[in-house]
PDB file of C-alpha atoms in Angstrom:
ATOM      1  CA  UNK T  14     101.267  70.294 106.831  1.00 44.00           C
ATOM      2  CA  UNK T  15     104.195  72.163 108.345  1.00 43.00           C
ATOM      3  CA  UNK T  16     104.804  74.113 105.145  1.00 44.00           C
ATOM      4  CA  UNK T  17     101.602  76.069 105.734  1.00 39.00           C
ATOM      5  CA  UNK T  18     102.838  77.317 109.111  1.00 38.00           C
ATOM      6  CA  UNK T  19     105.564  79.461 107.576  1.00 39.00           C
ATOM      7  CA  UNK T  20     104.572  82.965 106.589  1.00 40.00           C
ATOM      8  CA  UNK T  21     107.048  83.075 103.761  1.00 37.00           C
ATOM      9  CA  UNK T  22     107.970  79.891 101.943  1.00 40.00           C
ATOM     10  CA  UNK T  23     110.639  80.050  99.263  1.00 40.00           C
ATOM     11  CA  UNK T  24     110.464  77.270  96.692  1.00 41.00           C
ATOM     12  CA  UNK T  25     112.649  76.233  93.801  1.00 39.00           C
ATOM     13  CA  UNK T  26     110.275  74.463  91.449  1.00 40.00           C
ATOM     14  CA  UNK T  27     111.379  72.264  88.565  1.00 35.00           C
ATOM     15  CA  UNK T  28     109.340  73.059  85.453  1.00 36.00           C
ATOM     16  CA  UNK T  29     108.289  69.574  84.425  1.00 35.00           C
ATOM     17  CA  UNK T  30     104.800  69.912  83.004  1.00 34.00           C
ATOM     18  CA  UNK T  31     105.531  70.871  79.427  1.00 33.00           C
ATOM     19  CA  UNK T  32     108.614  69.623  77.515  1.00 29.00           C
ATOM     20  CA  UNK T  33     109.167  73.056  75.991  1.00 31.00           C
ATOM     21  CA  UNK T  34     109.507  74.449  79.505  1.00 33.00           C
ATOM     22  CA  UNK T  35     112.037  71.854  80.702  1.00 30.00           C
ATOM     23  CA  UNK T  36     115.112  73.953  79.916  1.00 32.00           C
ATOM     24  CA  UNK T  37     113.679  77.086  81.565  1.00 40.00           C
ATOM     25  CA  UNK T  38     115.282  78.567  84.693  1.00 42.00           C
ATOM     26  CA  UNK T  39     114.001  77.517  88.093  1.00 49.00           C
ATOM     27  CA  UNK T  40     111.158  79.654  89.408  1.00 61.00           C
ATOM     28  CA  UNK T  41     111.394  81.225  92.867  1.00 75.00           C
ATOM     29  CA  UNK T  42     108.025  81.423  94.575  1.00 87.00           C
ATOM     30  CA  UNK T  43     107.067  83.294  97.742  1.00 93.00           C
ATOM     31  CA  UNK T  44     104.203  82.312 100.034  1.00 95.00           C
ATOM     32  CA  UNK T  45     101.654  85.076 100.540  1.00 96.00           C
ATOM     33  CA  UNK T  46      98.148  84.924 102.032  1.00 95.00           C
ATOM     34  CA  UNK T  47      95.496  86.213  99.625  1.00 95.00           C
ATOM     35  CA  UNK T  48      91.721  86.265  99.900  1.00 94.00           C
ATOM     36  CA  UNK T  49      89.837  83.921  97.607  1.00 91.00           C
ATOM     37  CA  UNK T  50      87.867  86.928  96.361  1.00 91.00           C
ATOM     38  CA  UNK T  51      91.017  88.754  95.249  1.00 92.00           C
ATOM     39  CA  UNK T  52      92.515  85.661  93.613  1.00 90.00           C
ATOM     40  CA  UNK T  53      89.319  85.244  91.594  1.00 87.00           C
ATOM     41  CA  UNK T  54      89.010  88.927  90.637  1.00 86.00           C
ATOM     42  CA  UNK T  55      87.880  89.312  86.997  1.00 76.00           C
ATOM     43  CA  UNK T  56      90.755  88.855  84.601  1.00 79.00           C
ATOM     44  CA  UNK T  57      92.446  85.647  83.571  1.00 88.00           C
ATOM     45  CA  UNK T  58      91.559  82.945  86.037  1.00 89.00           C
ATOM     46  CA  UNK T  59      91.320  79.163  85.912  1.00 94.00           C
ATOM     47  CA  UNK T  60      91.371  76.127  88.183  1.00 94.00           C
ATOM     48  CA  UNK T  61      92.920  72.667  87.990  1.00 95.00           C
ATOM     49  CA  UNK T  62      92.020  69.617  90.045  1.00 95.00           C
ATOM     50  CA  UNK T  63      94.663  67.774  92.051  1.00 94.00           C
ATOM     51  CA  UNK T  64      94.554  63.979  91.641  1.00 92.00           C
ATOM     52  CA  UNK T  65      94.420  61.927  94.862  1.00 90.00           C
ATOM     53  CA  UNK T  66      97.880  61.449  96.304  1.00 88.00           C
ATOM     54  CA  UNK T  67      99.488  64.020  93.990  1.00 90.00           C
ATOM     55  CA  UNK T  68     101.673  66.846  95.300  1.00 91.00           C
ATOM     56  CA  UNK T  69      99.741  70.093  95.162  1.00 92.00           C
ATOM     57  CA  UNK T  70     103.060  71.990  95.087  1.00 92.00           C
ATOM     58  CA  UNK T  71     104.256  70.380  91.856  1.00 92.00           C
ATOM     59  CA  UNK T  72     100.781  70.271  90.336  1.00 93.00           C
ATOM     60  CA  UNK T  73     100.022  73.943  90.974  1.00 95.00           C
ATOM     61  CA  UNK T  74     103.470  75.446  90.434  1.00 92.00           C
ATOM     62  CA  UNK T  75     104.134  73.623  87.183  1.00 92.00           C
ATOM     63  CA  UNK T  76     100.604  74.388  86.030  1.00 94.00           C
ATOM     64  CA  UNK T  77     101.138  78.095  86.618  1.00 94.00           C
ATOM     65  CA  UNK T  78     104.435  78.034  84.722  1.00 91.00           C
ATOM     66  CA  UNK T  79     102.709  76.368  81.765  1.00 93.00           C
ATOM     67  CA  UNK T  80     100.242  79.267  81.539  1.00 94.00           C
ATOM     68  CA  UNK T  81     102.118  82.250  80.147  1.00 89.00           C
ATOM     69  CA  UNK T  82      99.655  84.660  81.760  1.00 91.00           C
ATOM     70  CA  UNK T  83      99.769  83.134  85.260  1.00 94.00           C
ATOM     71  CA  UNK T  84     101.314  85.401  87.914  1.00 93.00           C
ATOM     72  CA  UNK T  85      99.904  83.785  91.054  1.00 95.00           C
ATOM     73  CA  UNK T  86      98.735  80.339  92.109  1.00 96.00           C
ATOM     74  CA  UNK T  87      96.799  79.304  95.184  1.00 96.00           C
ATOM     75  CA  UNK T  88      95.878  76.029  96.848  1.00 95.00           C
ATOM     76  CA  UNK T  89      92.144  75.649  97.379  1.00 91.00           C
ATOM     77  CA  UNK T  90      92.186  72.942 100.063  1.00 89.00           C
ATOM     78  CA  UNK T  91      88.405  72.317 100.351  1.00 87.00           C
ATOM     79  CA  UNK T  92      88.102  71.793  96.601  1.00 88.00           C
ATOM     80  CA  UNK T  93      91.514  70.084  96.372  1.00 90.00           C
ATOM     81  CA  UNK T  94      92.334  72.274  93.382  1.00 94.00           C
ATOM     82  CA  UNK T  95      94.827  74.821  92.089  1.00 96.00           C
ATOM     83  CA  UNK T  96      93.725  78.380  91.369  1.00 95.00           C
ATOM     84  CA  UNK T  97      95.651  80.262  88.668  1.00 96.00           C
ATOM     85  CA  UNK T  98      95.341  84.045  88.341  1.00 95.00           C
ATOM     86  CA  UNK T  99      96.927  86.871  86.365  1.00 93.00           C
ATOM     87  CA  UNK T 100      96.699  89.405  89.215  1.00 93.00           C
ATOM     88  CA  UNK T 101      99.985  90.750  90.548  1.00 95.00           C
ATOM     89  CA  UNK T 102     100.547  90.196  94.261  1.00 96.00           C
ATOM     90  CA  UNK T 103     103.815  91.344  95.786  1.00 97.00           C
ATOM     91  CA  UNK T 104     105.565  89.324  98.530  1.00 96.00           C
ATOM     92  CA  UNK T 105     104.982  92.216 100.963  1.00 94.00           C
ATOM     93  CA  UNK T 106     101.189  92.200 100.384  1.00 96.00           C
ATOM     94  CA  UNK T 107      99.100  92.181 103.589  1.00 94.00           C
ATOM     95  CA  UNK T 108      95.640  90.640 103.245  1.00 95.00           C
ATOM     96  CA  UNK T 109      92.926  92.383 105.277  1.00 93.00           C
ATOM     97  CA  UNK T 110      90.116  89.961 104.431  1.00 92.00           C
ATOM     98  CA  UNK T 111      91.396  87.293 106.820  1.00 89.00           C
ATOM     99  CA  UNK T 112      88.105  85.360 106.901  1.00 92.00           C
ATOM    100  CA  UNK T 113      88.497  84.470 103.224  1.00 92.00           C
ATOM    101  CA  UNK T 114      92.253  83.862 103.127  1.00 94.00           C
ATOM    102  CA  UNK T 115      93.913  80.996 101.245  1.00 95.00           C
ATOM    103  CA  UNK T 116      97.623  80.174 100.811  1.00 95.00           C
ATOM    104  CA  UNK T 117      99.031  81.477  97.527  1.00 97.00           C
ATOM    105  CA  UNK T 118     102.439  81.734  95.869  1.00 97.00           C
ATOM    106  CA  UNK T 119     103.643  84.677  93.840  1.00 95.00           C
ATOM    107  CA  UNK T 120     106.416  84.741  91.257  1.00 89.00           C
ATOM    108  CA  UNK T 121     107.143  88.408  91.934  1.00 94.00           C
ATOM    109  CA  UNK T 122     110.217  89.474  93.859  1.00 94.00           C
ATOM    110  CA  UNK T 123     110.258  91.938  96.740  1.00 95.00           C
ATOM    111  CA  UNK T 124     110.361  95.488  95.415  1.00 97.00           C
ATOM    112  CA  UNK T 125     111.808  98.757  96.729  1.00 97.00           C
ATOM    113  CA  UNK T 126     108.556 100.554  95.844  1.00 97.00           C
ATOM    114  CA  UNK T 127     107.365 100.372  99.457  1.00 93.00           C
ATOM    115  CA  UNK T 128     110.037 102.823 100.585  1.00 95.00           C
ATOM    116  CA  UNK T 129     109.784 105.206  97.625  1.00 97.00           C
ATOM    117  CA  UNK T 130     108.438 108.735  97.432  1.00 98.00           C
ATOM    118  CA  UNK T 131     107.010 109.551  94.008  1.00 98.00           C
ATOM    119  CA  UNK T 132     106.839 112.773  91.998  1.00 98.00           C
ATOM    120  CA  UNK T 133     105.492 113.224  88.484  1.00 97.00           C
ATOM    121  CA  UNK T 134     104.553 115.618  85.728  1.00 96.00           C
ATOM    122  CA  UNK T 135     100.905 116.740  85.593  1.00 94.00           C
ATOM    123  CA  UNK T 136      98.336 114.018  86.268  1.00 94.00           C
ATOM    124  CA  UNK T 137      95.204 114.158  84.112  1.00 92.00           C
ATOM    125  CA  UNK T 138      92.912 114.645  87.094  1.00 85.00           C
ATOM    126  CA  UNK T 139      90.338 116.869  85.369  1.00 83.00           C
ATOM    127  CA  UNK T 140      88.925 113.873  83.454  1.00 82.00           C
ATOM    128  CA  UNK T 141      90.267 111.049  85.623  1.00 86.00           C
ATOM    129  CA  UNK T 142      90.431 112.204  89.276  1.00 88.00           C
ATOM    130  CA  UNK T 143      91.414 108.826  90.693  1.00 90.00           C
ATOM    131  CA  UNK T 144      94.336 108.026  88.429  1.00 93.00           C
ATOM    132  CA  UNK T 145      97.164 109.387  90.542  1.00 95.00           C
ATOM    133  CA  UNK T 146     100.872 108.735  90.830  1.00 96.00           C
ATOM    134  CA  UNK T 147     100.341 107.161  94.258  1.00 95.00           C
ATOM    135  CA  UNK T 148      98.572 104.261  92.512  1.00 94.00           C
ATOM    136  CA  UNK T 149     101.990 102.995  91.447  1.00 96.00           C
ATOM    137  CA  UNK T 150     102.868 102.335  95.099  1.00 94.00           C
ATOM    138  CA  UNK T 151     100.520  99.340  95.211  1.00 94.00           C
ATOM    139  CA  UNK T 152     101.214  95.900  96.704  1.00 95.00           C
ATOM    140  CA  UNK T 153      98.730  94.220  94.377  1.00 94.00           C
ATOM    141  CA  UNK T 154      97.446  95.032  90.912  1.00 94.00           C
ATOM    142  CA  UNK T 155      94.444  93.601  89.080  1.00 91.00           C
ATOM    143  CA  UNK T 156      95.618  93.308  85.496  1.00 86.00           C
ATOM    144  CA  UNK T 157      93.690  95.502  83.117  1.00 81.00           C
ATOM    145  CA  UNK T 158      92.066  97.762  85.711  1.00 86.00           C
ATOM    146  CA  UNK T 159      92.690 101.112  84.041  1.00 89.00           C
ATOM    147  CA  UNK T 160      90.985 103.008  86.849  1.00 89.00           C
ATOM    148  CA  UNK T 161      93.946 102.225  89.101  1.00 90.00           C
ATOM    149  CA  UNK T 162      96.627 103.197  86.566  1.00 94.00           C
ATOM    150  CA  UNK T 163      98.487 106.484  86.649  1.00 95.00           C
ATOM    151  CA  UNK T 164      97.526 108.802  83.798  1.00 95.00           C
ATOM    152  CA  UNK T 165      99.870 111.682  82.943  1.00 96.00           C
ATOM    153  CA  UNK T 166      98.853 114.533  80.669  1.00 93.00           C
ATOM    154  CA  UNK T 167     100.328 114.737  77.186  1.00 89.00           C
ATOM    155  CA  UNK T 168     102.891 117.400  78.004  1.00 86.00           C
ATOM    156  CA  UNK T 169     106.371 117.285  76.503  1.00 89.00           C
ATOM    157  CA  UNK T 170     108.069 114.173  77.864  1.00 96.00           C
ATOM    158  CA  UNK T 171     105.677 113.159  80.719  1.00 97.00           C
ATOM    159  CA  UNK T 172     107.535 111.514  83.593  1.00 98.00           C
ATOM    160  CA  UNK T 173     107.515 110.133  87.106  1.00 98.00           C
ATOM    161  CA  UNK T 174     110.400 109.944  89.555  1.00 98.00           C
ATOM    162  CA  UNK T 175     110.998 107.481  92.398  1.00 98.00           C
ATOM    163  CA  UNK T 176     113.073 108.566  95.411  1.00 98.00           C
ATOM    164  CA  UNK T 177     114.059 105.722  97.760  1.00 98.00           C
ATOM    165  CA  UNK T 178     115.533 108.104 100.327  1.00 97.00           C
ATOM    166  CA  UNK T 179     118.927 106.411 100.192  1.00 98.00           C
ATOM    167  CA  UNK T 180     120.965 104.495  97.601  1.00 98.00           C
ATOM    168  CA  UNK T 181     119.654 100.970  96.996  1.00 98.00           C
ATOM    169  CA  UNK T 182     120.963  98.225  94.742  1.00 98.00           C
ATOM    170  CA  UNK T 183     118.779  96.687  92.037  1.00 98.00           C
ATOM    171  CA  UNK T 184     118.914  95.340  88.498  1.00 97.00           C
ATOM    172  CA  UNK T 185     115.328  95.493  87.220  1.00 98.00           C
ATOM    173  CA  UNK T 186     112.715  98.193  86.734  1.00 98.00           C
ATOM    174  CA  UNK T 187     109.524  96.466  85.631  1.00 98.00           C
ATOM    175  CA  UNK T 188     106.433  98.337  84.409  1.00 97.00           C
ATOM    176  CA  UNK T 189     103.105  96.763  83.488  1.00 95.00           C
ATOM    177  CA  UNK T 190     101.553  98.446  80.482  1.00 94.00           C
ATOM    178  CA  UNK T 191      97.895  99.296  80.166  1.00 90.00           C
ATOM    179  CA  UNK T 192      95.127  97.296  78.580  1.00 88.00           C
ATOM    180  CA  UNK T 193      92.649  98.303  75.869  1.00 85.00           C
ATOM    181  CA  UNK T 194      92.864  99.711  72.370  1.00 84.00           C
ATOM    182  CA  UNK T 195      95.209 102.553  73.367  1.00 89.00           C
ATOM    183  CA  UNK T 196      97.986 100.259  74.542  1.00 92.00           C
ATOM    184  CA  UNK T 197      99.944 101.231  71.409  1.00 93.00           C
ATOM    185  CA  UNK T 198     100.641 104.576  73.130  1.00 93.00           C
ATOM    186  CA  UNK T 199     102.886 102.795  75.650  1.00 95.00           C
ATOM    187  CA  UNK T 200     106.094 103.382  73.718  1.00 97.00           C
ATOM    188  CA  UNK T 201     109.289 105.454  73.611  1.00 97.00           C
ATOM    189  CA  UNK T 202     109.884 105.008  77.351  1.00 98.00           C
ATOM    190  CA  UNK T 203     113.262 105.719  78.908  1.00 98.00           C
ATOM    191  CA  UNK T 204     114.448 104.726  82.403  1.00 98.00           C
ATOM    192  CA  UNK T 205     117.397 106.445  84.098  1.00 98.00           C
ATOM    193  CA  UNK T 206     118.987 106.191  87.542  1.00 98.00           C
ATOM    194  CA  UNK T 207     120.865 108.701  89.676  1.00 98.00           C
ATOM    195  CA  UNK T 208     122.229 109.470  93.120  1.00 98.00           C
ATOM    196  CA  UNK T 209     121.393 113.197  93.464  1.00 98.00           C
ATOM    197  CA  UNK T 210     118.223 115.231  92.835  1.00 97.00           C
ATOM    198  CA  UNK T 211     118.001 116.992  89.474  1.00 97.00           C
ATOM    199  CA  UNK T 212     117.945 120.784  89.419  1.00 95.00           C
ATOM    200  CA  UNK T 213     115.188 120.993  86.786  1.00 96.00           C
ATOM    201  CA  UNK T 214     112.133 118.713  87.166  1.00 95.00           C
ATOM    202  CA  UNK T 215     111.762 116.508  84.097  1.00 95.00           C
ATOM    203  CA  UNK T 216     115.376 116.917  82.939  1.00 97.00           C
ATOM    204  CA  UNK T 217     117.056 113.615  83.747  1.00 98.00           C
ATOM    205  CA  UNK T 218     119.871 113.872  81.216  1.00 97.00           C
ATOM    206  CA  UNK T 219     122.438 113.814  84.031  1.00 97.00           C
ATOM    207  CA  UNK T 220     121.215 110.388  85.155  1.00 98.00           C
ATOM    208  CA  UNK T 221     122.650 107.127  83.890  1.00 98.00           C
ATOM    209  CA  UNK T 222     120.556 105.394  81.236  1.00 98.00           C
ATOM    210  CA  UNK T 223     119.240 102.045  82.463  1.00 98.00           C
ATOM    211  CA  UNK T 224     117.192 101.125  79.408  1.00 97.00           C
ATOM    212  CA  UNK T 225     114.817 102.137  76.630  1.00 97.00           C
ATOM    213  CA  UNK T 226     111.574 100.630  75.332  1.00 98.00           C
ATOM    214  CA  UNK T 227     110.612 101.583  71.779  1.00 97.00           C
ATOM    215  CA  UNK T 228     107.355  99.621  71.850  1.00 94.00           C
ATOM    216  CA  UNK T 229     104.547  99.645  71.294  1.00 95.00           C
ATOM    217  CA  UNK T 230     103.617  97.394  74.193  1.00 96.00           C
ATOM    218  CA  UNK T 231     101.002  94.680  74.093  1.00 94.00           C
ATOM    219  CA  UNK T 232      98.115  94.582  76.543  1.00 91.00           C
ATOM    220  CA  UNK T 233      99.200  94.010  80.154  1.00 90.00           C
ATOM    221  CA  UNK T 234     102.801  93.475  79.041  1.00 93.00           C
ATOM    222  CA  UNK T 235     105.523  93.275  81.676  1.00 95.00           C
ATOM    223  CA  UNK T 236     108.053  95.737  80.259  1.00 97.00           C
ATOM    224  CA  UNK T 237     111.356  94.896  81.920  1.00 97.00           C
ATOM    225  CA  UNK T 238     114.256  97.346  81.946  1.00 98.00           C
ATOM    226  CA  UNK T 239     117.216  95.243  83.052  1.00 97.00           C
ATOM    227  CA  UNK T 240     120.733  96.477  83.723  1.00 97.00           C
ATOM    228  CA  UNK T 241     123.652  94.308  82.618  1.00 95.00           C
ATOM    229  CA  UNK T 242     124.663  94.102  86.275  1.00 96.00           C
ATOM    230  CA  UNK T 243     123.204  95.470  89.523  1.00 97.00           C
ATOM    231  CA  UNK T 244     123.282  99.258  89.911  1.00 98.00           C
ATOM    232  CA  UNK T 245     123.162 101.411  93.037  1.00 98.00           C
ATOM    233  CA  UNK T 246     120.998 104.543  92.931  1.00 98.00           C
ATOM    234  CA  UNK T 247     118.654 106.637  95.017  1.00 98.00           C
ATOM    235  CA  UNK T 248     116.487 107.884  92.139  1.00 98.00           C
ATOM    236  CA  UNK T 249     114.744 106.166  89.230  1.00 98.00           C
ATOM    237  CA  UNK T 250     113.201 108.306  86.494  1.00 98.00           C
ATOM    238  CA  UNK T 251     110.685 106.918  83.992  1.00 98.00           C
ATOM    239  CA  UNK T 252     109.883 109.202  81.076  1.00 98.00           C
ATOM    240  CA  UNK T 253     107.996 109.017  77.808  1.00 97.00           C
ATOM    241  CA  UNK T 254     110.250 110.653  75.233  1.00 96.00           C
ATOM    242  CA  UNK T 255     107.516 112.274  73.149  1.00 93.00           C
ATOM    243  CA  UNK T 256     104.588 114.620  73.692  1.00 93.00           C
ATOM    244  CA  UNK T 257     101.760 112.250  74.490  1.00 92.00           C
ATOM    245  CA  UNK T 258      99.794 111.075  77.499  1.00 92.00           C
ATOM    246  CA  UNK T 259     101.313 108.203  79.446  1.00 95.00           C
ATOM    247  CA  UNK T 260      99.568 105.614  81.609  1.00 93.00           C
ATOM    248  CA  UNK T 261     101.762 103.058  83.404  1.00 96.00           C
ATOM    249  CA  UNK T 262      99.813 100.694  85.655  1.00 96.00           C
ATOM    250  CA  UNK T 263     102.238  98.996  88.044  1.00 96.00           C
ATOM    251  CA  UNK T 264     105.947  99.367  88.840  1.00 98.00           C
ATOM    252  CA  UNK T 265     108.501  97.130  90.548  1.00 98.00           C
ATOM    253  CA  UNK T 266     112.151  97.857  91.326  1.00 98.00           C
ATOM    254  CA  UNK T 267     114.272  94.903  92.422  1.00 97.00           C
TER     255      UNK T 267
END
């Protein structure tokens, strides 16, 4: 099928599967090649058969929309089935396991994170050496994998700062909260945007407030800070406005 020959395939999919979904906005999907192993990584995962003669596009896309946890769907051609997964795969993801690749479609939008430089308050590396700020620069995220989340020490107002190198225009800053019993600590988060560097690290009071999240979050929640209209900024600060450790797991700016 010619659709498979395009590297990126943008779709507008009518949400027809469930009546309650019928009035929802159209979903924009982006084609991205993902290995079968990654799509089936432990987490929320299910499959759905495709009846003979049925359109796999409508069957799989509407099926994913009907599952509130679905973030990615794939077409398993040999099994003639849809694969639904809660992993996050960005449109700019590059699959290295090419021998196991299958065509998938992500609901995420292209993010500015690829061009960002990140700074942060003190990471808790004494107990968790692998949980660094650079983990937020990912192109894919397995929901609930705490070992790949950033963990900041419980200093006064822990923070991280994104520098895109030049002003960019966006409307959303999306953060995926952690999983597990401590998810209630994902709260009191403030996002600000600015054009110039701050003189004192951690003091972002001169930046424009984009949004606040009182929380607490639920497990794996997509916490979306959305401006009323697109903003142009070079810097995005994310700060927990209390003395407590802070562990965001995935960030998108678009």
